[in-house]
mmCIF file of N, CA, C and O in Angstrom:
data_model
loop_
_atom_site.group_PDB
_atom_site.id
_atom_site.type_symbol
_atom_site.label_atom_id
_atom_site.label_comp_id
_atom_site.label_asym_id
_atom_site.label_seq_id
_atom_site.Cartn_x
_atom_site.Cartn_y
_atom_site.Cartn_z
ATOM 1 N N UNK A 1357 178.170 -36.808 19.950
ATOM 2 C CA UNK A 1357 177.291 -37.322 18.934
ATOM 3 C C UNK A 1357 178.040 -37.271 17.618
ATOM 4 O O UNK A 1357 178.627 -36.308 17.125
ATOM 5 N N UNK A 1358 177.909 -38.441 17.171
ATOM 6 C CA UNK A 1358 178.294 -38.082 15.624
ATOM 7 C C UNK A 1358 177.480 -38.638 14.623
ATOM 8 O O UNK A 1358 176.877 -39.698 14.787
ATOM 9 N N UNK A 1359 177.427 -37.856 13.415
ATOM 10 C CA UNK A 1359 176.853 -37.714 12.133
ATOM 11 C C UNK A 1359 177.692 -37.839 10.950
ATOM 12 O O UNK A 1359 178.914 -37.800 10.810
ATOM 13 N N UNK A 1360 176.820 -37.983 10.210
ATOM 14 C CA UNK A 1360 177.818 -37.928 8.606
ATOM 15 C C UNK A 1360 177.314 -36.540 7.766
ATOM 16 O O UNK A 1360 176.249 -35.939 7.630
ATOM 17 N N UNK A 1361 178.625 -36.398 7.311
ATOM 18 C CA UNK A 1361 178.938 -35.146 6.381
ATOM 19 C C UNK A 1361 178.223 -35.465 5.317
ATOM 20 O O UNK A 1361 177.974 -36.665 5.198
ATOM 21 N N UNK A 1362 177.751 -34.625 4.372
ATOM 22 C CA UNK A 1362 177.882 -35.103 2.873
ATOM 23 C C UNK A 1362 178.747 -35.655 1.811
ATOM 24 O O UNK A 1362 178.359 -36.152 0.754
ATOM 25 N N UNK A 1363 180.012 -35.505 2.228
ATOM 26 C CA UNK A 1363 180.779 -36.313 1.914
ATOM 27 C C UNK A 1363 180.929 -37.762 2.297
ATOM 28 O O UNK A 1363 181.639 -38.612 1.759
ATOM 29 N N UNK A 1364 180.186 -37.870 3.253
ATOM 30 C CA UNK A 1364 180.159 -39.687 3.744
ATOM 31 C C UNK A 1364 180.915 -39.611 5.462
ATOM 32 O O UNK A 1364 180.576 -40.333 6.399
ATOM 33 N N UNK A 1365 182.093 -38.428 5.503
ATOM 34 C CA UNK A 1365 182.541 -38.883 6.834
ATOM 35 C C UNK A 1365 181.803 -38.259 7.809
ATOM 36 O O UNK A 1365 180.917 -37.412 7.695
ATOM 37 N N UNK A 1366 182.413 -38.932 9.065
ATOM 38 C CA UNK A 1366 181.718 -38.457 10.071
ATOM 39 C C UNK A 1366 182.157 -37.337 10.791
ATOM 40 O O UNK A 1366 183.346 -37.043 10.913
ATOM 41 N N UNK A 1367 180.905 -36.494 11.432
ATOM 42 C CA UNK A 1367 181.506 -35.149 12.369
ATOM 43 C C UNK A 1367 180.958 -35.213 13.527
ATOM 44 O O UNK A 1367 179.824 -35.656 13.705
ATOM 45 N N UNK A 1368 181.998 -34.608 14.780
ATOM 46 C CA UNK A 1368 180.964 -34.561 15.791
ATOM 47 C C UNK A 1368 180.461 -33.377 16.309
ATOM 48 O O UNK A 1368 180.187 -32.549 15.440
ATOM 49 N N UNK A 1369 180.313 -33.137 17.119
ATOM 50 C CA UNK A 1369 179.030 -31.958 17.623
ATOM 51 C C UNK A 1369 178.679 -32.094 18.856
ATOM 52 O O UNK A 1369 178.059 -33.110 19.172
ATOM 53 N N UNK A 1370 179.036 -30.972 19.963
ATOM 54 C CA UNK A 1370 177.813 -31.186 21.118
ATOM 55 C C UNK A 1370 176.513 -30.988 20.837
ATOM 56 O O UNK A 1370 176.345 -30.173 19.930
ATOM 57 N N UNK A 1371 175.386 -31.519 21.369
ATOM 58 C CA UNK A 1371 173.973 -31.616 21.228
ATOM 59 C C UNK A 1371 173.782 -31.562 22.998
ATOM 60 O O UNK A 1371 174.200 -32.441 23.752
ATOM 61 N N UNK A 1372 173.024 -30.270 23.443
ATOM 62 C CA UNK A 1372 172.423 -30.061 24.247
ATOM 63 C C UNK A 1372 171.198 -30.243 24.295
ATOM 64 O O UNK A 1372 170.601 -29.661 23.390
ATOM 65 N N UNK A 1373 170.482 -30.898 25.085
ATOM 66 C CA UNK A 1373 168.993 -31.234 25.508
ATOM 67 C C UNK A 1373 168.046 -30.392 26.580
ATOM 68 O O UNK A 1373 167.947 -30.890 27.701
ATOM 69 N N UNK A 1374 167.506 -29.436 26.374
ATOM 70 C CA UNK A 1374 166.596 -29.056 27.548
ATOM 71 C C UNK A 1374 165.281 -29.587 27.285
ATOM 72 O O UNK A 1374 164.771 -29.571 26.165
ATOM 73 N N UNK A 1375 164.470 -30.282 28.807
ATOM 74 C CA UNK A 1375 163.199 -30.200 28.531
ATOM 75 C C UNK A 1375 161.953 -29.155 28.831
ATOM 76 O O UNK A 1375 161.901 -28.843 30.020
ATOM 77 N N UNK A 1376 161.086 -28.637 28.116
ATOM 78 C CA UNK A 1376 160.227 -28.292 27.485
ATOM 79 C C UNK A 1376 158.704 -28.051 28.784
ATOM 80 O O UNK A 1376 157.689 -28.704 28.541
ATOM 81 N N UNK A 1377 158.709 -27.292 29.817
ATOM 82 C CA UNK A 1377 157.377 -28.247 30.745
ATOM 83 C C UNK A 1377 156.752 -26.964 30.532
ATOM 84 O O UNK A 1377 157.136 -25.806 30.371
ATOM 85 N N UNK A 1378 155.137 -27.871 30.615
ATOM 86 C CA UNK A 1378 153.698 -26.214 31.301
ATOM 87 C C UNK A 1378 154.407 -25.586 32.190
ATOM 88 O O UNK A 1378 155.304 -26.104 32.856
ATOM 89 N N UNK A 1379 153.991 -24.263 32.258
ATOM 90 C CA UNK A 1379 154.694 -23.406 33.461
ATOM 91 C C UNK A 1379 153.513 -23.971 34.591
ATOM 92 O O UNK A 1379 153.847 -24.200 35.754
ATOM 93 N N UNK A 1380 152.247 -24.147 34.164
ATOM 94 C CA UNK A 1380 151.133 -24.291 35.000
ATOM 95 C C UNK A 1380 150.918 -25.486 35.809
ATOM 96 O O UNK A 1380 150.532 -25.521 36.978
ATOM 97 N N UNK A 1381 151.294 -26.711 34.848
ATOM 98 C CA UNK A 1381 150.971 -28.365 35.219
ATOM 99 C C UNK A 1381 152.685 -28.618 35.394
ATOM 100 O O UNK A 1381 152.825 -29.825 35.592
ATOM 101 N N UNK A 1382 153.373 -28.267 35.394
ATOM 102 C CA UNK A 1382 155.011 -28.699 34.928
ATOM 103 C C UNK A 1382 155.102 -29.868 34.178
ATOM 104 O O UNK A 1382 156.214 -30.395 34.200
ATOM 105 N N UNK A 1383 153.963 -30.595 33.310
ATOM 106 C CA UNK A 1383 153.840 -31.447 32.316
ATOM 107 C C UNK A 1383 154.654 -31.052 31.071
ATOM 108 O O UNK A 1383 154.661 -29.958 30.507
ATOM 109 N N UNK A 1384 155.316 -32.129 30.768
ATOM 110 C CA UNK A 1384 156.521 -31.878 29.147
ATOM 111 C C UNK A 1384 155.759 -31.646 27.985
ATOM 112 O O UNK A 1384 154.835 -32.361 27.598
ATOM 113 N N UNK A 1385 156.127 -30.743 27.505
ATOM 114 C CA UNK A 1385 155.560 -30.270 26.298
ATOM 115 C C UNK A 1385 156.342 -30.368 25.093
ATOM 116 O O UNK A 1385 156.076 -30.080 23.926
ATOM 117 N N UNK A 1386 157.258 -30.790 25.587
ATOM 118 C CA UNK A 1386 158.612 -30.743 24.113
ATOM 119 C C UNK A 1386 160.434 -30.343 24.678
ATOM 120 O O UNK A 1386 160.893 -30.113 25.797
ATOM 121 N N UNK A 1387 160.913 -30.391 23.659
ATOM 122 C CA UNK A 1387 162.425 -30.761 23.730
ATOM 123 C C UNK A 1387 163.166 -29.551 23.083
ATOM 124 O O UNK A 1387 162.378 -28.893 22.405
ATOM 125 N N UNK A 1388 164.211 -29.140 23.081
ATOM 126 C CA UNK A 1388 164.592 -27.449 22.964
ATOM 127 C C UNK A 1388 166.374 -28.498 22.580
ATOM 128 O O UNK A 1388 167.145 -28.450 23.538
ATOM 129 N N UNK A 1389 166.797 -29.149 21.587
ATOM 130 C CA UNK A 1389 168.396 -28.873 21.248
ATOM 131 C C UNK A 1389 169.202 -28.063 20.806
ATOM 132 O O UNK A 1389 168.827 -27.199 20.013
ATOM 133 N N UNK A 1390 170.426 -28.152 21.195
ATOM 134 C CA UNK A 1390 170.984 -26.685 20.732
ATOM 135 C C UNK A 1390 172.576 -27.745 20.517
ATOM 136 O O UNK A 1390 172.899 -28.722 21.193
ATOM 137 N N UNK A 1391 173.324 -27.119 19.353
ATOM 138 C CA UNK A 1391 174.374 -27.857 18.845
ATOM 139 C C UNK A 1391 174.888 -26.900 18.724
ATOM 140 O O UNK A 1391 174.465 -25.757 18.548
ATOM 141 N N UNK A 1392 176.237 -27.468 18.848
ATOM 142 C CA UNK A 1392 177.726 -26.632 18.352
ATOM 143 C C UNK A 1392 178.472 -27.212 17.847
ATOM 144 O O UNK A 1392 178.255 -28.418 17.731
ATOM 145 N N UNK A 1393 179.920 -26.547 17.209
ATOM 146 C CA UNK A 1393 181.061 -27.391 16.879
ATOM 147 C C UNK A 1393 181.809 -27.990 17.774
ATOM 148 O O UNK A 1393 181.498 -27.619 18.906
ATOM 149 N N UNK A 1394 182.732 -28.819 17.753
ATOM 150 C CA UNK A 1394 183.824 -28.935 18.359
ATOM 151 C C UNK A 1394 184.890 -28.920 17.775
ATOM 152 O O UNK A 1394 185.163 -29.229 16.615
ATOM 153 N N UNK A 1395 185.845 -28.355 19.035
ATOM 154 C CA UNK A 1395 187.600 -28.383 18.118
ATOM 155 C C UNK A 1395 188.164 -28.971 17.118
ATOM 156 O O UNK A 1395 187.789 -30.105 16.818
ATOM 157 N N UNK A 1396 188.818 -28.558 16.651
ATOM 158 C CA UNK A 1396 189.714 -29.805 15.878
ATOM 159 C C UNK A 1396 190.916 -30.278 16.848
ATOM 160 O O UNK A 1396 191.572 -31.253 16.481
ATOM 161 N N UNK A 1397 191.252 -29.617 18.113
ATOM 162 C CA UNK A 1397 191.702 -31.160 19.065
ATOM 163 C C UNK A 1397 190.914 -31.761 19.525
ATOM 164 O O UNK A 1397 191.299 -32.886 19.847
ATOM 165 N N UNK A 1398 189.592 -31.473 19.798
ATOM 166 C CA UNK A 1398 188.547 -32.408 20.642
ATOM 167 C C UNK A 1398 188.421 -33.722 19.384
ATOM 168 O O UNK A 1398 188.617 -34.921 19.579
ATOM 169 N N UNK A 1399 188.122 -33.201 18.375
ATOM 170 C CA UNK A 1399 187.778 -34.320 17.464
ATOM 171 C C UNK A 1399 188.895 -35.198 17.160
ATOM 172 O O UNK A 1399 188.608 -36.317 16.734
ATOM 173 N N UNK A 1400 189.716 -34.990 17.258
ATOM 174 C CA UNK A 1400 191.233 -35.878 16.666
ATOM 175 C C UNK A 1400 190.871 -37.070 18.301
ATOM 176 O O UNK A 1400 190.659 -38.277 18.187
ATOM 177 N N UNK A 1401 190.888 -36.461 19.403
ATOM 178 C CA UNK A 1401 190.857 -37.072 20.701
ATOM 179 C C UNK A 1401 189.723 -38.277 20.386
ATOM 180 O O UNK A 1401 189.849 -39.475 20.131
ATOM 181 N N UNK A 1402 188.468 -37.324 20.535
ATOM 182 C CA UNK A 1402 187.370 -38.201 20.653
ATOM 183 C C UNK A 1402 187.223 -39.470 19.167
ATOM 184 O O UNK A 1402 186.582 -40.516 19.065
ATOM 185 N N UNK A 1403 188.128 -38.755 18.231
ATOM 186 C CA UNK A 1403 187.594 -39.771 16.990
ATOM 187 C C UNK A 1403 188.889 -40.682 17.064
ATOM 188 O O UNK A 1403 188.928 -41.308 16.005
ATOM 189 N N UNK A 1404 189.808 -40.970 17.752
ATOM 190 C CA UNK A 1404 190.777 -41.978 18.110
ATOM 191 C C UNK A 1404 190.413 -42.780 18.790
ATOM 192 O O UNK A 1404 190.612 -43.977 18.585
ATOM 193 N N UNK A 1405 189.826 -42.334 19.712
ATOM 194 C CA UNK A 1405 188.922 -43.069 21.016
ATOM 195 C C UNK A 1405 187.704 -43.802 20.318
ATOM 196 O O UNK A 1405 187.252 -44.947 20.270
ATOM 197 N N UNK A 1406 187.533 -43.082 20.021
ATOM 198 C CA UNK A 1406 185.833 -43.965 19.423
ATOM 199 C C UNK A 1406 186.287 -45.001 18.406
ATOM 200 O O UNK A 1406 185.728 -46.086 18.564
ATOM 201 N N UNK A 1407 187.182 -44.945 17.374
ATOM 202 C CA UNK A 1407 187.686 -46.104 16.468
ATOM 203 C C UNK A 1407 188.853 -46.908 17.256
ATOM 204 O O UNK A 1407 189.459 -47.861 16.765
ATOM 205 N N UNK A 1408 189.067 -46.402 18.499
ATOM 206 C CA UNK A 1408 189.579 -48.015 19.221
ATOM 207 C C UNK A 1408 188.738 -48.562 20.124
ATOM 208 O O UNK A 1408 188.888 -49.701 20.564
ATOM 209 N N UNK A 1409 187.725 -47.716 20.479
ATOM 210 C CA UNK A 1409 186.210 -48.944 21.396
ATOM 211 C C UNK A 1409 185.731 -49.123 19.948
ATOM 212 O O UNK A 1409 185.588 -50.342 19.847
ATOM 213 N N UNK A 1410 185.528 -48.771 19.213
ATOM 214 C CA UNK A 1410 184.614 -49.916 18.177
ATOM 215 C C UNK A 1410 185.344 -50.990 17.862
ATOM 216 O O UNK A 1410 184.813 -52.101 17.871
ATOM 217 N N UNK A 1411 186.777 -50.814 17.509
ATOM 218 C CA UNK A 1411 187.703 -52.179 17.234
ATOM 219 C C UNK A 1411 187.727 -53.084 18.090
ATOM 220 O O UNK A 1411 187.652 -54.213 17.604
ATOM 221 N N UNK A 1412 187.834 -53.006 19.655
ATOM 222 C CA UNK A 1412 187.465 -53.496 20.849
ATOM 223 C C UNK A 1412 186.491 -54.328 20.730
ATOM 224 O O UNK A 1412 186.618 -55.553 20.737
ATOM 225 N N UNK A 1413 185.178 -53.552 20.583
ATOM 226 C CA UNK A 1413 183.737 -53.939 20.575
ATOM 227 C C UNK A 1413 183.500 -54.661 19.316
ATOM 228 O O UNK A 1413 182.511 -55.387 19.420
ATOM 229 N N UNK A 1414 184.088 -54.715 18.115
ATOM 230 C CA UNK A 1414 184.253 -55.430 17.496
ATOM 231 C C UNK A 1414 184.518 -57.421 17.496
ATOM 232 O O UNK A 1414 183.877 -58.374 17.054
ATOM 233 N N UNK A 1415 186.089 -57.209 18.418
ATOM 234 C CA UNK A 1415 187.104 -58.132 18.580
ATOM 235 C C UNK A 1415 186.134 -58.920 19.693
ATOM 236 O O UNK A 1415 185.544 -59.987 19.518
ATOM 237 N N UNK A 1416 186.142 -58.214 20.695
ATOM 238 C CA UNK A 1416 185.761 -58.673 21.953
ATOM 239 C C UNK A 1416 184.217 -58.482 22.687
ATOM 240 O O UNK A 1416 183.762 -59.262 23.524
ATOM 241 N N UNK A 1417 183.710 -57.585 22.311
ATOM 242 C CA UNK A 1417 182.232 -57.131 22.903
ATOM 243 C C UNK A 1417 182.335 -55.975 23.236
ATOM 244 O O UNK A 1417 183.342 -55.277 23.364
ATOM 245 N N UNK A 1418 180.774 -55.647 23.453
ATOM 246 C CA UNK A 1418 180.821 -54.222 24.158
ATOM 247 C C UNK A 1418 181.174 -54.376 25.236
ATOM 248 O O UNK A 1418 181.713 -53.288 25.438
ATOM 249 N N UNK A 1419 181.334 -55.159 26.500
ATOM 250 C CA UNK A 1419 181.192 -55.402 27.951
ATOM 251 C C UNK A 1419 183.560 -55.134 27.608
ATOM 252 O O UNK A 1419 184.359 -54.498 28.296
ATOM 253 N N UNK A 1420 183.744 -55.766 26.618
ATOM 254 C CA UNK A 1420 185.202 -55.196 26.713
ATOM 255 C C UNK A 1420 185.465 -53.961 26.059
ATOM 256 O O UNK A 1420 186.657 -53.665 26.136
ATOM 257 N N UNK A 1421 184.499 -52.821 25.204
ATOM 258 C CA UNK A 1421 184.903 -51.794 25.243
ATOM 259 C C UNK A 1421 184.666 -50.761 26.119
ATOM 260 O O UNK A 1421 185.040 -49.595 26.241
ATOM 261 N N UNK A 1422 183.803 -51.662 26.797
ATOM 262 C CA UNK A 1422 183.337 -50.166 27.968
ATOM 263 C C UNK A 1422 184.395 -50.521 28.908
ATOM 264 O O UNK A 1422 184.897 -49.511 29.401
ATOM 265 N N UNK A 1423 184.742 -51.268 29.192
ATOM 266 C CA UNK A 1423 185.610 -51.919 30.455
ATOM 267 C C UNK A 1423 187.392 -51.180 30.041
ATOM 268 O O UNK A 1423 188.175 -50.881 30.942
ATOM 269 N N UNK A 1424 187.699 -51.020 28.651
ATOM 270 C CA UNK A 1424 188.697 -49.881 28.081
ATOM 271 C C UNK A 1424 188.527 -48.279 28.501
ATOM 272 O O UNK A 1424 189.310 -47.438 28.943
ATOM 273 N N UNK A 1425 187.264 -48.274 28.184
ATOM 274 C CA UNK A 1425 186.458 -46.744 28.115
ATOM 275 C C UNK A 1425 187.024 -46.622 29.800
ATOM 276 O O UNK A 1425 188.084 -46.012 29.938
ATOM 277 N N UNK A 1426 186.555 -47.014 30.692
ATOM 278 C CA UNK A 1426 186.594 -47.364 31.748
ATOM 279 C C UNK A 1426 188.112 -46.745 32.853
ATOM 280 O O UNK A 1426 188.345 -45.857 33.672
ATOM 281 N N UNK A 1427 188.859 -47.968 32.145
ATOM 282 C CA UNK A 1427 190.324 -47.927 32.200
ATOM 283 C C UNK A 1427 190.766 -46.093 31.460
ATOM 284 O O UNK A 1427 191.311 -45.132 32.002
ATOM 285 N N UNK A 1428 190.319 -46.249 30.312
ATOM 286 C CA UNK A 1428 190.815 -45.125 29.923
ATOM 287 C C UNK A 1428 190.804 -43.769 30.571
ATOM 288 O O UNK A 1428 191.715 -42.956 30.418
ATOM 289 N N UNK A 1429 189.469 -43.511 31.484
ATOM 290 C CA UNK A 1429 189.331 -42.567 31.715
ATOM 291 C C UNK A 1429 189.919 -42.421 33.376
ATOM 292 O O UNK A 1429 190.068 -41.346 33.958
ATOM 293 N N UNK A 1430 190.247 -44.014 34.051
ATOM 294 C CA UNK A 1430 190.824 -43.989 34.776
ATOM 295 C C UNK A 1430 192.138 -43.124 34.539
ATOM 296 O O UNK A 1430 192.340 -42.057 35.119
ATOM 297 N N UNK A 1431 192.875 -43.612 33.763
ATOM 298 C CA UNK A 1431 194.311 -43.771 33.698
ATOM 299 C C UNK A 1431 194.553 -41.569 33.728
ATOM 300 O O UNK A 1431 195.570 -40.950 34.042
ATOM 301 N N UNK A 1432 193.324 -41.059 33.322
ATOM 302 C CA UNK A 1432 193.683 -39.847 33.500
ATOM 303 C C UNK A 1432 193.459 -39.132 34.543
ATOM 304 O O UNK A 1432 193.433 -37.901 34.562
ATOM 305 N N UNK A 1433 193.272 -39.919 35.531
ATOM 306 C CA UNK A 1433 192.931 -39.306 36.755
ATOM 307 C C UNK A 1433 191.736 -38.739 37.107
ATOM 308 O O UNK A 1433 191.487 -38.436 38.274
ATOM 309 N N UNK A 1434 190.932 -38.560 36.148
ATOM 310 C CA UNK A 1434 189.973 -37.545 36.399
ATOM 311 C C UNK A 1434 188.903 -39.009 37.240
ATOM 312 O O UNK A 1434 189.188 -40.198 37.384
ATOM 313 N N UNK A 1435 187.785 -38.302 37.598
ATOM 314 C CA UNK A 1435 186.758 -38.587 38.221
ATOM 315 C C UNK A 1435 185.517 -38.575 37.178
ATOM 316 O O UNK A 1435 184.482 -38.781 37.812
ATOM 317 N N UNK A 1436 185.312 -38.433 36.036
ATOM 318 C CA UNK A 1436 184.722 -38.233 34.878
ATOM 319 C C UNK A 1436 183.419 -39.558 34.385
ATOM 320 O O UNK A 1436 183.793 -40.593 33.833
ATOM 321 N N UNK A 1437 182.599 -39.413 34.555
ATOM 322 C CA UNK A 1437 181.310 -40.370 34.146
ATOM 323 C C UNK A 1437 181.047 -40.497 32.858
ATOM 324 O O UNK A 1437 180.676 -39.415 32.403
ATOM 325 N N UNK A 1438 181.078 -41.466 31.948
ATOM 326 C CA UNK A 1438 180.924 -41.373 30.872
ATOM 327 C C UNK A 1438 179.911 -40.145 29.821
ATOM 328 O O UNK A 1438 180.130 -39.805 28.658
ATOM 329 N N UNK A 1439 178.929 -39.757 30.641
ATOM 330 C CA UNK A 1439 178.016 -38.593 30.296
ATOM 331 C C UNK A 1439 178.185 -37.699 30.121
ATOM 332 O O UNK A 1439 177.450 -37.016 29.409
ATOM 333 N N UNK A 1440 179.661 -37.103 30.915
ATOM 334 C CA UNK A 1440 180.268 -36.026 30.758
ATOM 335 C C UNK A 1440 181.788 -36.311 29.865
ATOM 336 O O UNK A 1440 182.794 -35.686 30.202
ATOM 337 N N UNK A 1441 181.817 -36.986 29.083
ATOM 338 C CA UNK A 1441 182.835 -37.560 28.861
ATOM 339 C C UNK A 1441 183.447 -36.208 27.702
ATOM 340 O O UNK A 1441 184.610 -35.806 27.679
ATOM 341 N N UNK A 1442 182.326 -35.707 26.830
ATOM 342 C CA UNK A 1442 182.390 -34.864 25.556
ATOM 343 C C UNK A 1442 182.840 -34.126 26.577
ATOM 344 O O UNK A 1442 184.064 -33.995 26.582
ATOM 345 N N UNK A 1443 182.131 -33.489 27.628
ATOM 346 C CA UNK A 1443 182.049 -31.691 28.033
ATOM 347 C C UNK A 1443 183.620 -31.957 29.004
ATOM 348 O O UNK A 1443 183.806 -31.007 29.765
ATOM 349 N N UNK A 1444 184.596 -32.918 29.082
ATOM 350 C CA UNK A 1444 185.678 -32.732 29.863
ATOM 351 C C UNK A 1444 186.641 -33.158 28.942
ATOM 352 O O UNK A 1444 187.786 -32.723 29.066
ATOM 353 N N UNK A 1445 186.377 -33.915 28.065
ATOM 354 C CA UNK A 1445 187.759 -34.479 27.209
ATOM 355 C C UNK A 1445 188.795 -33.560 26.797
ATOM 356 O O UNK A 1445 189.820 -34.038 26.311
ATOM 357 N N UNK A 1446 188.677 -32.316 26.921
ATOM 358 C CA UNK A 1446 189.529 -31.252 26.082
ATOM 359 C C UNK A 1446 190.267 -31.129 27.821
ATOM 360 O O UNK A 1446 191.442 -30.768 27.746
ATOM 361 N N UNK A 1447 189.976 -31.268 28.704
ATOM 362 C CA UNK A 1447 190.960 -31.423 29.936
ATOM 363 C C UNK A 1447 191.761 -32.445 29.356
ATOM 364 O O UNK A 1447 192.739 -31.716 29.197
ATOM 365 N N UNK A 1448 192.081 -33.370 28.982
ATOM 366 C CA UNK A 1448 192.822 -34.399 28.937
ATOM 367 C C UNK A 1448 194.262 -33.849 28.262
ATOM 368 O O UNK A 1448 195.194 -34.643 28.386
ATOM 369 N N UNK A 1449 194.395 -33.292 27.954
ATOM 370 C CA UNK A 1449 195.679 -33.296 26.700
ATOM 371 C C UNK A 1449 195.770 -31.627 27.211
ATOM 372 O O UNK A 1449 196.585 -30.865 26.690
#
């Protein structure tokens, strides 16, 4: 996820999601996030990556930056789903 600083730039952050249920009905009652930092190698990684799919997605579409994203995560061998993309990227390097 990323946000902007008060200074204008952007930072990123894991953002964890749990949901919230009755113990009684197991009906959702609400949402529980929990954030952290990330590295300063995770961010150099992920914020290179992200300003060449936007240039991509720019030039060409989204259907050609995901299709990079794609490739990219091929090319490292891993087995990696875009969802997990934050919680493994620090494997890469």
């Amino acid at each position: 996820m990323k946000n902007l600083a008060k200074d204008g730039r952007y930072y990123w952050i894991f953002t964890e999601f749990e949901i919230r249920k009755d113990t009684d009905t197991g009906k959702i009652i609400g949402y529980h996030a929990s954030r952290k930092t990330i590295s300063r190698h995770v961010i150099e990684i992920i914020a290179d990556l992200y300003a060449r799919l936007l240039e991509i997605e720019k030039k060409e579409g989204l259907a050609a930056s995901e299709k990079y994203l794609i490739s990219f995560l091929k090319e490292k061998g891993e087995t990696i789903e875009f969802a997990d993309i934050m919680e493994e990227i620090h494997k890469f390097y």
